mmCIF file of C-alpha atoms and ligand atoms in Angstrom:
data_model
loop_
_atom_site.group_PDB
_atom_site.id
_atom_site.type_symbol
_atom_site.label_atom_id
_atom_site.label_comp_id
_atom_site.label_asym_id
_atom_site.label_seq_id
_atom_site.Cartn_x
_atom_site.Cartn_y
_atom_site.Cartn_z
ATOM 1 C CA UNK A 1 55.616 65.287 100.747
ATOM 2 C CA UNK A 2 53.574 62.026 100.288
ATOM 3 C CA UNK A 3 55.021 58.841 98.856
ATOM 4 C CA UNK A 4 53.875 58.119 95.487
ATOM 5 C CA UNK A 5 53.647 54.313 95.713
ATOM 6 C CA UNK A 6 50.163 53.443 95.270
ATOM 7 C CA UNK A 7 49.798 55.541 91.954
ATOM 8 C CA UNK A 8 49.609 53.181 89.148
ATOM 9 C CA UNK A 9 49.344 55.648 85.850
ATOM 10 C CA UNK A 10 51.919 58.193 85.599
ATOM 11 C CA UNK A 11 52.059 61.116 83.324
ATOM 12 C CA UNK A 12 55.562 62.172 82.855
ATOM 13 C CA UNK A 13 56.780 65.612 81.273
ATOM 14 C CA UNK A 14 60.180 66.024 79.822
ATOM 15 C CA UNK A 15 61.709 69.272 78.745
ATOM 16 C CA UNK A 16 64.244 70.468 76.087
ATOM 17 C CA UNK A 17 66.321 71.506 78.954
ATOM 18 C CA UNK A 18 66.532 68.108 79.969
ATOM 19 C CA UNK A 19 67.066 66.071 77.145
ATOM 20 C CA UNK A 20 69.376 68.413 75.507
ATOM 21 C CA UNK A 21 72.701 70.281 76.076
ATOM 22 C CA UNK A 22 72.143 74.115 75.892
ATOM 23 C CA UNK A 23 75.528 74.898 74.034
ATOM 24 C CA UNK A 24 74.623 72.949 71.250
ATOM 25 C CA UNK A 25 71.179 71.715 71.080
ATOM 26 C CA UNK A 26 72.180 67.972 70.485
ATOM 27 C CA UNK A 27 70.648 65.205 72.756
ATOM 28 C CA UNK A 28 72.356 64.652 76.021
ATOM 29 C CA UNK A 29 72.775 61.332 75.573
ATOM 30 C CA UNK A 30 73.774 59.434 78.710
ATOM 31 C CA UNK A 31 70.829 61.663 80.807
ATOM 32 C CA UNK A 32 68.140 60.936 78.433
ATOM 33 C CA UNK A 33 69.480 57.355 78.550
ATOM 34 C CA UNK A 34 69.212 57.570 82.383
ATOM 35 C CA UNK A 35 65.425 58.760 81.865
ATOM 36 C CA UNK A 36 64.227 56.011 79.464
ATOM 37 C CA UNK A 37 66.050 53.425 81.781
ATOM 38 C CA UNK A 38 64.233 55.331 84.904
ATOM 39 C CA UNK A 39 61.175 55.011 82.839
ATOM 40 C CA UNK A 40 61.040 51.111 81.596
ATOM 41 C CA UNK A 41 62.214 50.560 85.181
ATOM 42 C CA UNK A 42 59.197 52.299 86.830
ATOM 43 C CA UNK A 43 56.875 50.582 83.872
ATOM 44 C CA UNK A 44 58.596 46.826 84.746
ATOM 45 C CA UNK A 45 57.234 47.916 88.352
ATOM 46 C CA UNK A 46 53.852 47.428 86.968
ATOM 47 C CA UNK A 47 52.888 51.055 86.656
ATOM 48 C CA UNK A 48 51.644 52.568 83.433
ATOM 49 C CA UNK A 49 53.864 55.088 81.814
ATOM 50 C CA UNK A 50 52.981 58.063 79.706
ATOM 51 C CA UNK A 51 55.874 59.982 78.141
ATOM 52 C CA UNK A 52 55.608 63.578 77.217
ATOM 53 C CA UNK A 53 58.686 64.970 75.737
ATOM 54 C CA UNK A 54 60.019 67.913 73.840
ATOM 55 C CA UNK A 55 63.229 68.723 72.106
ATOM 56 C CA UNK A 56 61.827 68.062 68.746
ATOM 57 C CA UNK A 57 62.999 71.781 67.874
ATOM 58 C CA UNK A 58 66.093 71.735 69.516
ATOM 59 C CA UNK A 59 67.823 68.504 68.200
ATOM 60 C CA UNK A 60 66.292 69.213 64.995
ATOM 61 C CA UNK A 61 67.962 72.725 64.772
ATOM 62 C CA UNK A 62 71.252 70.863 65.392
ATOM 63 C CA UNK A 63 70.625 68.381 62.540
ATOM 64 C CA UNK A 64 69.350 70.909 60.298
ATOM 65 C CA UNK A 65 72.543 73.084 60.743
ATOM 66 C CA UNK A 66 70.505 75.882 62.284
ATOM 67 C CA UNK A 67 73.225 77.612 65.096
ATOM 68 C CA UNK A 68 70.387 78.393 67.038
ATOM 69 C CA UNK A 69 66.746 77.426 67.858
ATOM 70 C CA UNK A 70 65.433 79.868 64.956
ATOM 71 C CA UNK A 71 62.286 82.012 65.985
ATOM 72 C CA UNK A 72 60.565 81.887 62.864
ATOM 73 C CA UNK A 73 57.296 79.623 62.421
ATOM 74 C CA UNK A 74 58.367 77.809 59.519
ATOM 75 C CA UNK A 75 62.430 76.927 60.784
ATOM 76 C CA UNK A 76 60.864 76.468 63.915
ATOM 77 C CA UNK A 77 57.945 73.774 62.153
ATOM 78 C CA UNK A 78 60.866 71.809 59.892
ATOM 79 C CA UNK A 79 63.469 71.786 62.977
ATOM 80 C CA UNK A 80 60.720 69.998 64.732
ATOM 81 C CA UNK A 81 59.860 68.079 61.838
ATOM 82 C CA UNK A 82 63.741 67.175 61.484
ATOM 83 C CA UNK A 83 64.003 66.620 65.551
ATOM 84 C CA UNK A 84 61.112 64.752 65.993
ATOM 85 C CA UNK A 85 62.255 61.545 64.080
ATOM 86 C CA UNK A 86 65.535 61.631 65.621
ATOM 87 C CA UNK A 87 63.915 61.796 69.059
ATOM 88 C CA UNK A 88 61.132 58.862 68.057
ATOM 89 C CA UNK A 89 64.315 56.657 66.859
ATOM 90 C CA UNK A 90 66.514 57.487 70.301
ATOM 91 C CA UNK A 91 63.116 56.278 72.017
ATOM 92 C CA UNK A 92 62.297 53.205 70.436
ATOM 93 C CA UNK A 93 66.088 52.169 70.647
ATOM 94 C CA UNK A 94 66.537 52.763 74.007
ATOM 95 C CA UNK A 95 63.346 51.630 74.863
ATOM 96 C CA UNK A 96 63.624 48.555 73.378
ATOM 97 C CA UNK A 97 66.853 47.560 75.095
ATOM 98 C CA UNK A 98 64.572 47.183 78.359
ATOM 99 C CA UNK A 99 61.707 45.226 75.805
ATOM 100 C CA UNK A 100 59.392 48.064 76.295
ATOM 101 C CA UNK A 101 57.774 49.286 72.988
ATOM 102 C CA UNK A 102 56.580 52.792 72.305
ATOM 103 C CA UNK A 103 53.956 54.567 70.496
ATOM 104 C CA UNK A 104 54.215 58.548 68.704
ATOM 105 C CA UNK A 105 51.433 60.596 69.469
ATOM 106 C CA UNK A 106 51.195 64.249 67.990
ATOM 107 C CA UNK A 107 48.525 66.238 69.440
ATOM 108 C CA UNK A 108 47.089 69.710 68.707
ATOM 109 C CA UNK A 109 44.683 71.463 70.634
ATOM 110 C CA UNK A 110 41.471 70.348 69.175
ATOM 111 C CA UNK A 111 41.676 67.104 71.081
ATOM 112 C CA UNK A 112 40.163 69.752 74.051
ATOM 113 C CA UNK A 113 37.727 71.059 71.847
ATOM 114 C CA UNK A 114 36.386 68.902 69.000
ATOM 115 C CA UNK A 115 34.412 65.644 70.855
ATOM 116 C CA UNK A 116 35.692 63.646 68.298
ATOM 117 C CA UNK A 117 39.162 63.753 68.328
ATOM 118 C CA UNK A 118 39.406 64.035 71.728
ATOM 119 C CA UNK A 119 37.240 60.367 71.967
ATOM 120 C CA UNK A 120 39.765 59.424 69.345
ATOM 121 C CA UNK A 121 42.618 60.447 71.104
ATOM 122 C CA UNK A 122 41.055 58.760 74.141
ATOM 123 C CA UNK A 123 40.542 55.271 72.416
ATOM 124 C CA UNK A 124 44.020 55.598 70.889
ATOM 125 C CA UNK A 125 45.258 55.550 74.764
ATOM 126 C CA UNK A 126 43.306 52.922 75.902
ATOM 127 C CA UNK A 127 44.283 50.610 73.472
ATOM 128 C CA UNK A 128 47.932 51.494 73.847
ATOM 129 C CA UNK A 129 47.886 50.190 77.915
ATOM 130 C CA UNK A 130 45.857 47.684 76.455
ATOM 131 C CA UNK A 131 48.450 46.622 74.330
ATOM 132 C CA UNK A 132 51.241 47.203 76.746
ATOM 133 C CA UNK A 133 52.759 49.876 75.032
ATOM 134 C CA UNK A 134 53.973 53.374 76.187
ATOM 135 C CA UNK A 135 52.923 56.274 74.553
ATOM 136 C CA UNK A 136 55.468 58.887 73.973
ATOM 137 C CA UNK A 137 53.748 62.624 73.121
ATOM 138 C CA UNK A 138 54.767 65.538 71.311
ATOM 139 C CA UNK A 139 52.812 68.887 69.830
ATOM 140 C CA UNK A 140 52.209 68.646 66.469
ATOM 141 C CA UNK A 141 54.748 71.690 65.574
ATOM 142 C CA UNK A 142 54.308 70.984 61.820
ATOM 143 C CA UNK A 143 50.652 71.798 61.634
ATOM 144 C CA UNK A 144 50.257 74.179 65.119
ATOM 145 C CA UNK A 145 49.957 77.548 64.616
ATOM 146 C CA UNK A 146 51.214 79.687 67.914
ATOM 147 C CA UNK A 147 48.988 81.418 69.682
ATOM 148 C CA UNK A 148 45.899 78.565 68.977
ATOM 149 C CA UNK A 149 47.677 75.571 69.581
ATOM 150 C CA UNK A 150 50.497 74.024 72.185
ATOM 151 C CA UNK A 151 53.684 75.924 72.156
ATOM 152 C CA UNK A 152 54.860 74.389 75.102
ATOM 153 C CA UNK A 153 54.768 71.640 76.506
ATOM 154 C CA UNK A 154 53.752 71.846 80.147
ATOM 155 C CA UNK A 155 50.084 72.458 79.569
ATOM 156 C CA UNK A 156 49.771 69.706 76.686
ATOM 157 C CA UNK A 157 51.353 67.174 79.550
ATOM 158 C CA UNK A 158 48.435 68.324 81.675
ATOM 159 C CA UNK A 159 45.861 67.483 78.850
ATOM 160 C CA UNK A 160 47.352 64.439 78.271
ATOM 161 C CA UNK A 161 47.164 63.413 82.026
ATOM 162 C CA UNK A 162 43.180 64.041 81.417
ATOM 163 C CA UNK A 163 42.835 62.562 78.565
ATOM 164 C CA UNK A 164 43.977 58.885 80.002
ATOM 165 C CA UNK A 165 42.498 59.599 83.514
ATOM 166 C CA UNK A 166 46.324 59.300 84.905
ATOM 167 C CA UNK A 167 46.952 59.436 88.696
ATOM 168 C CA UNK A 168 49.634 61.234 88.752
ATOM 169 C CA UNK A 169 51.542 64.315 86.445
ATOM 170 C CA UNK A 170 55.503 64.980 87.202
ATOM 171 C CA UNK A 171 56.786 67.545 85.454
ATOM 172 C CA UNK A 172 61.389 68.174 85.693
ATOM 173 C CA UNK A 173 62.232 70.945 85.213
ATOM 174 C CA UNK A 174 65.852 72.676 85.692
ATOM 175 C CA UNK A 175 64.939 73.438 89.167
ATOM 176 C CA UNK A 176 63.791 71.876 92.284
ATOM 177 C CA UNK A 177 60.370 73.319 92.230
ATOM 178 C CA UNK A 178 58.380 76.304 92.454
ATOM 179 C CA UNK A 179 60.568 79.213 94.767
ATOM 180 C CA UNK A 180 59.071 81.767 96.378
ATOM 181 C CA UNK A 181 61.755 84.531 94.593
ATOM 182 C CA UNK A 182 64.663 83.825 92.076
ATOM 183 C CA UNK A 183 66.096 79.861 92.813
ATOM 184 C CA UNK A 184 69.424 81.049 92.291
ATOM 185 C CA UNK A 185 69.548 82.967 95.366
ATOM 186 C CA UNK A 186 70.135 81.644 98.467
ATOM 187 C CA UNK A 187 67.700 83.790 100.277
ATOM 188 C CA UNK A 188 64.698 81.752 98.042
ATOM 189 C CA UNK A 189 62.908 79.448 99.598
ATOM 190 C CA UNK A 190 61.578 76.008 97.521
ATOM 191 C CA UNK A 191 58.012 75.551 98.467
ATOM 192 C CA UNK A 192 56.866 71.672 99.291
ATOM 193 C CA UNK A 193 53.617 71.944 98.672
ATOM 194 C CA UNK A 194 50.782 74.260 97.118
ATOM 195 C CA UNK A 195 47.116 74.216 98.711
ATOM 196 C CA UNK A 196 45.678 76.674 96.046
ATOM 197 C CA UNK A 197 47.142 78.071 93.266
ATOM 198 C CA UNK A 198 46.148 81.569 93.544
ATOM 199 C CA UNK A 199 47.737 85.102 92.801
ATOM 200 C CA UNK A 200 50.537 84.551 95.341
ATOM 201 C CA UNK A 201 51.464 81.294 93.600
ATOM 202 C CA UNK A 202 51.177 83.157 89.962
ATOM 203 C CA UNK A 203 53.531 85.980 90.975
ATOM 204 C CA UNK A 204 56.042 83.151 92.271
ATOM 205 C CA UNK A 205 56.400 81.557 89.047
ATOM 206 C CA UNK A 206 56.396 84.346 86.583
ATOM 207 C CA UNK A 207 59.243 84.685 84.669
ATOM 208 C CA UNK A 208 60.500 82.759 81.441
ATOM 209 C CA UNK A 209 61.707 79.841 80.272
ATOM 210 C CA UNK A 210 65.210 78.681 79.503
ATOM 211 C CA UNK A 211 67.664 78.763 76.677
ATOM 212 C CA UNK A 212 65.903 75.583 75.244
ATOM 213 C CA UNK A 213 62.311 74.946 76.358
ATOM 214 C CA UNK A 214 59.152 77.302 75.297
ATOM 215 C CA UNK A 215 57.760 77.395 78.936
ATOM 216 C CA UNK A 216 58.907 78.603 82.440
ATOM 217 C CA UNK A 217 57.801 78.271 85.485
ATOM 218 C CA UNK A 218 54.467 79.885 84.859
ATOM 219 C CA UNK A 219 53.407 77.389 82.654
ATOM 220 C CA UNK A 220 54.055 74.508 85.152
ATOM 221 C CA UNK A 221 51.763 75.844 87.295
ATOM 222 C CA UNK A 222 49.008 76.308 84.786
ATOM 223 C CA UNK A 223 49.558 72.535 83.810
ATOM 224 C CA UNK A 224 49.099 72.161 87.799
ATOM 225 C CA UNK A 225 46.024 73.946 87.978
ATOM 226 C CA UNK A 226 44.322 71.715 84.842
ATOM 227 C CA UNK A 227 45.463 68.891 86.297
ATOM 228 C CA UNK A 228 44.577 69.151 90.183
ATOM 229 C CA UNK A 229 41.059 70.391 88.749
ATOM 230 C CA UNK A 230 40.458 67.425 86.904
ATOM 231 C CA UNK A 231 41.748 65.331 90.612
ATOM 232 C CA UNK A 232 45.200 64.533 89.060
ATOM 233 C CA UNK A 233 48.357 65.126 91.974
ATOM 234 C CA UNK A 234 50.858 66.879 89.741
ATOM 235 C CA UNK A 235 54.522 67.480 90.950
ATOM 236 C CA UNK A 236 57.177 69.991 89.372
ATOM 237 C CA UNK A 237 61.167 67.982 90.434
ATOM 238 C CA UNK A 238 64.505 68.578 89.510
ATOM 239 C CA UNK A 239 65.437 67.272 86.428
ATOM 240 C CA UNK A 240 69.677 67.110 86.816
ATOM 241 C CA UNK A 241 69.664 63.264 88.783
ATOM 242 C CA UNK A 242 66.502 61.159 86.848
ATOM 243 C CA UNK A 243 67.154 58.400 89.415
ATOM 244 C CA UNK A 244 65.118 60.834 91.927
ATOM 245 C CA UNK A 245 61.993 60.272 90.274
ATOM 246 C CA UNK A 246 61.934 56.488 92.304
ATOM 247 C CA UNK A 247 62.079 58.494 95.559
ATOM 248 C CA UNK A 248 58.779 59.580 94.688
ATOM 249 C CA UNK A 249 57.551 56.317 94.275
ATOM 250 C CA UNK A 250 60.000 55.035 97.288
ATOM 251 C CA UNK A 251 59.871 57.138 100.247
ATOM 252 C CA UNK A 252 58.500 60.952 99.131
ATOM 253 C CA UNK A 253 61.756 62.033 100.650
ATOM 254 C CA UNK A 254 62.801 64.305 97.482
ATOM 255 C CA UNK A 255 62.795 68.210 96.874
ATOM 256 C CA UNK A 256 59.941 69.188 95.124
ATOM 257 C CA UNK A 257 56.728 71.143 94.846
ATOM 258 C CA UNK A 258 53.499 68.930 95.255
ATOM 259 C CA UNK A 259 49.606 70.000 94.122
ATOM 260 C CA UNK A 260 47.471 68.115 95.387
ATOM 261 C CA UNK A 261 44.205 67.202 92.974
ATOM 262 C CA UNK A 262 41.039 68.175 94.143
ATOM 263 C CA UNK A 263 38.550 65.484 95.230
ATOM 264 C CA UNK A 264 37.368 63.575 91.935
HETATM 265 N N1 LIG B 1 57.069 70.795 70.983
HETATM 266 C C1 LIG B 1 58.332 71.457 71.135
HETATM 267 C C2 LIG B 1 59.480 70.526 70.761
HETATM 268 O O1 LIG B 1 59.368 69.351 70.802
HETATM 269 C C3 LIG B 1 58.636 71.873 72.531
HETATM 270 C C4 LIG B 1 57.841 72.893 73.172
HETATM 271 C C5 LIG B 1 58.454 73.176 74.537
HETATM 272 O O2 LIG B 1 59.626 73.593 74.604
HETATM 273 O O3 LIG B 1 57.804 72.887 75.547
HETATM 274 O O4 LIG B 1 60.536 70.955 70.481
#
């Protein structure tokens, strides 16, 4: 596994699993504190940082009195609507503490498509590290329709990572990496590093997502495959210690699948 030291703009993806207990739906406070502290830490380092979080939907369903994520469009659109503030607000708070300042971006799909919103969304970026300030990304579940826009986030963390030209895309999840059969058996191997995404490698990682989150495993390795194709390295970690994400930058020593992006 390489050591990520040299890699100056990083791309990070957060999932509802990780910012959020599963019982309840409400924000796991002290690990999501952990993250942003991780975060501002690895920005103070003098590396540009690019948050892409979910758990809009969740934390709003626990505001909004929902006892469940609901699996209707329109529950699902206000609990995101409801979640999203409360999210922005634990950001900027936290954030702050360390003197960082943060940004909301809400994308839909179009920024692939139309020319110019992606060269808006573009210029929107490059003013932000410009201006020293870390954008934090979300779907925008209020207007997205399922099926033609991002219902996860995984994929939308790999646009994002082309759309500011990042070096690098990590992605925690609520396992190690990608395992060649079911993680929680102990005849399943975690697999360092993938050379080609490929059948095999689909097969691996199909299954879904967890209580929380929209995506599974299947999805991180899509978001791999946009991202190594546009030249981006892209690595799927644990998400249960945050402090591990310095051991990329540190020594490489960490358990974890790595993708390396093809030559730019
Ligand atoms: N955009 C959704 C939210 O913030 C998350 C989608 C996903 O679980 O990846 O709740």
């Amino acid at each position: 596994m390489p050591c990520f030291a040299d890699k100056k703009r990083v791309v990070i993806k957060i999932g509802s699993s990780t910012l959020a207990y599963p019982e309840t739906g409400n924000l796991n406070i002290r690990k999501s504190r952990e993250l942003v502290e991780v975060l501002a830490d690895l920005k103070n380092s003098g590396r540009e940082i690019v948050f892409v979080t979910s758990g809009a939907q969740c934390v709003g369903a626990a505001k909004g009195g929902f006892l469940q994520k609901p699996k209707d469009t329109p529950s699902k659109q206000a609990c995101a609507a409801i979640g999203q503030s409360e999210l922005m607000k634990f950001y900027s708070e936290n954030f702050e503490r360390y003197n960082h300042n943060v940004a909301q971006l809400l994308l839909t799909r179009d920024v692939i498509s139309n020319e110019t919103r992606r060269t808006n969304v573009i210029n929107t970026f490059n003013k932000l590290f410009e201006l020293n300030i870390i954008p934090i990304i979300n779907a925008n579940d209020v207007v997205s329709i399922k099926q033609l826009d991002f219902d996860e986030n995984d994929t939308l963390s790999a646009i994002v990572a082309t759309l500011c030209n990042a070096d690098l895309l990590v992605i925690l999840t609520d396992v190690d990496g990608l395992y060649d059969g079911d993680p929680s058996l102990p005849t399943s191997n975690l697999i360092p590093e993938v050379k080609q995404i490929n059948s095999e490698i689909i097969s691996m990682a199909q299954g879904a997502g967890g209580v929380l989150g929209s995506g599974g495993m299947l999805t991180k390795i899509e978001a791999a495959q946009i991202a190594t194709e546009a030249g981006i390295d892209t690595v799927i970690i644990g998400n249960k210690d945050p402090q591990l994400i310095y051991k990329l930058f540190e020594s490489g020593d960490i358990k974890c699948t790595f993708f390396k992006g093809q030559e730019r």
